[in-house]
């Protein structure tokens, strides 16, 4: 999760992490790419992140979770977007990821 958070915190274009439940697992991902290609960077975990925001301390590198937006000089609040329904990631891919 740390790498995903650092990717978002350092990117001028990507500023949210998306969450999709996969049965008992959880997929946290960001979508990036170019005009011709799409990339999905993801983390699969058995534990759900508690909170609506991932808080990254740019000074210490500490990652925490919160239900509210934190606005402080050394903190980056990254929203977690809950995906209820999607057609971007094919079912075959989700089945393969679920098996990891």
XYZ file of C-alpha atoms in Angstrom:
100
model
C 0.000 0.000 0.000
C 2.907 2.320 0.745
C 4.051 2.291 -2.897
C 0.540 3.035 -4.147
C 0.169 5.929 -1.696
C 3.558 7.354 -2.660
C 2.672 7.071 -6.357
C -0.490 9.109 -5.819
C 1.194 11.607 -3.487
C 3.906 12.308 -6.076
C 1.640 12.456 -9.124
C 0.222 15.737 -10.420
C -2.485 13.877 -12.375
C -3.707 11.117 -10.047
C -5.148 12.251 -6.722
C -7.487 9.442 -5.562
C -7.250 5.750 -4.778
C -10.182 3.630 -5.831
C -11.530 0.688 -3.823
C -13.374 -2.354 -5.163
C -14.515 -5.286 -3.021
C -13.623 -8.693 -4.463
C -15.530 -11.142 -2.296
C -13.558 -11.276 0.950
C -10.613 -9.353 -0.537
C -10.190 -5.666 -1.321
C -8.595 -4.123 -4.389
C -7.125 -0.624 -4.087
C -6.045 0.846 -7.397
C -5.252 3.878 -9.493
C -5.734 4.229 -13.215
C -3.101 6.035 -15.237
C -1.842 6.015 -18.760
C -1.272 7.790 -21.991
C -3.476 8.541 -24.955
C -2.842 5.015 -26.283
C -2.373 2.864 -23.194
C -3.996 2.415 -19.814
C -2.185 1.233 -16.700
C -3.775 -0.056 -13.522
C -1.589 -0.020 -10.430
C -3.183 -2.015 -7.638
C -2.829 -3.592 -4.233
C -4.932 -6.560 -3.158
C -5.412 -7.075 0.557
C -7.617 -9.097 2.877
C -8.167 -6.122 5.169
C -10.333 -3.141 4.319
C -8.823 0.296 4.944
C -10.735 1.964 7.756
C -11.671 5.489 6.781
C -12.439 7.577 3.732
C -8.970 9.108 3.420
C -5.418 7.851 3.433
C -3.220 10.396 5.184
C 0.398 10.543 4.036
C 2.865 12.547 6.088
C 5.352 13.884 3.555
C 7.858 14.738 6.296
C 7.994 11.405 8.184
C 6.627 9.038 5.520
C 3.978 7.778 7.962
C 0.675 6.537 6.543
C -2.561 6.633 8.526
C -6.280 6.508 7.817
C -9.064 8.945 8.655
C -12.764 9.526 8.109
C -12.149 13.213 7.560
C -10.000 15.384 5.343
C -6.827 16.556 7.100
C -5.369 19.877 5.985
C -1.961 20.471 7.499
C 1.303 21.552 5.860
C 3.040 18.157 5.936
C -0.023 16.005 5.292
C -1.499 14.831 2.022
C -5.087 13.556 2.270
C -5.857 11.026 -0.457
C -9.562 10.231 -0.892
C -10.655 6.612 -1.255
C -13.360 6.338 -3.909
C -15.731 3.410 -3.348
C -16.550 1.631 -6.613
C -20.040 0.119 -6.506
C -20.332 -0.890 -10.169
C -17.767 -0.809 -12.962
C -17.154 -1.982 -16.514
C -13.532 -0.877 -16.931
C -11.824 -3.961 -15.486
C -12.941 -7.171 -17.250
C -14.294 -10.029 -15.129
C -11.469 -12.310 -16.334
C -8.901 -9.900 -14.920
C -10.774 -9.557 -11.630
C -10.996 -13.353 -11.335
C -7.260 -13.658 -11.915
C -6.483 -10.930 -9.385
C -8.821 -12.537 -6.858
C -6.757 -15.729 -7.118
C -3.464 -13.990 -6.256
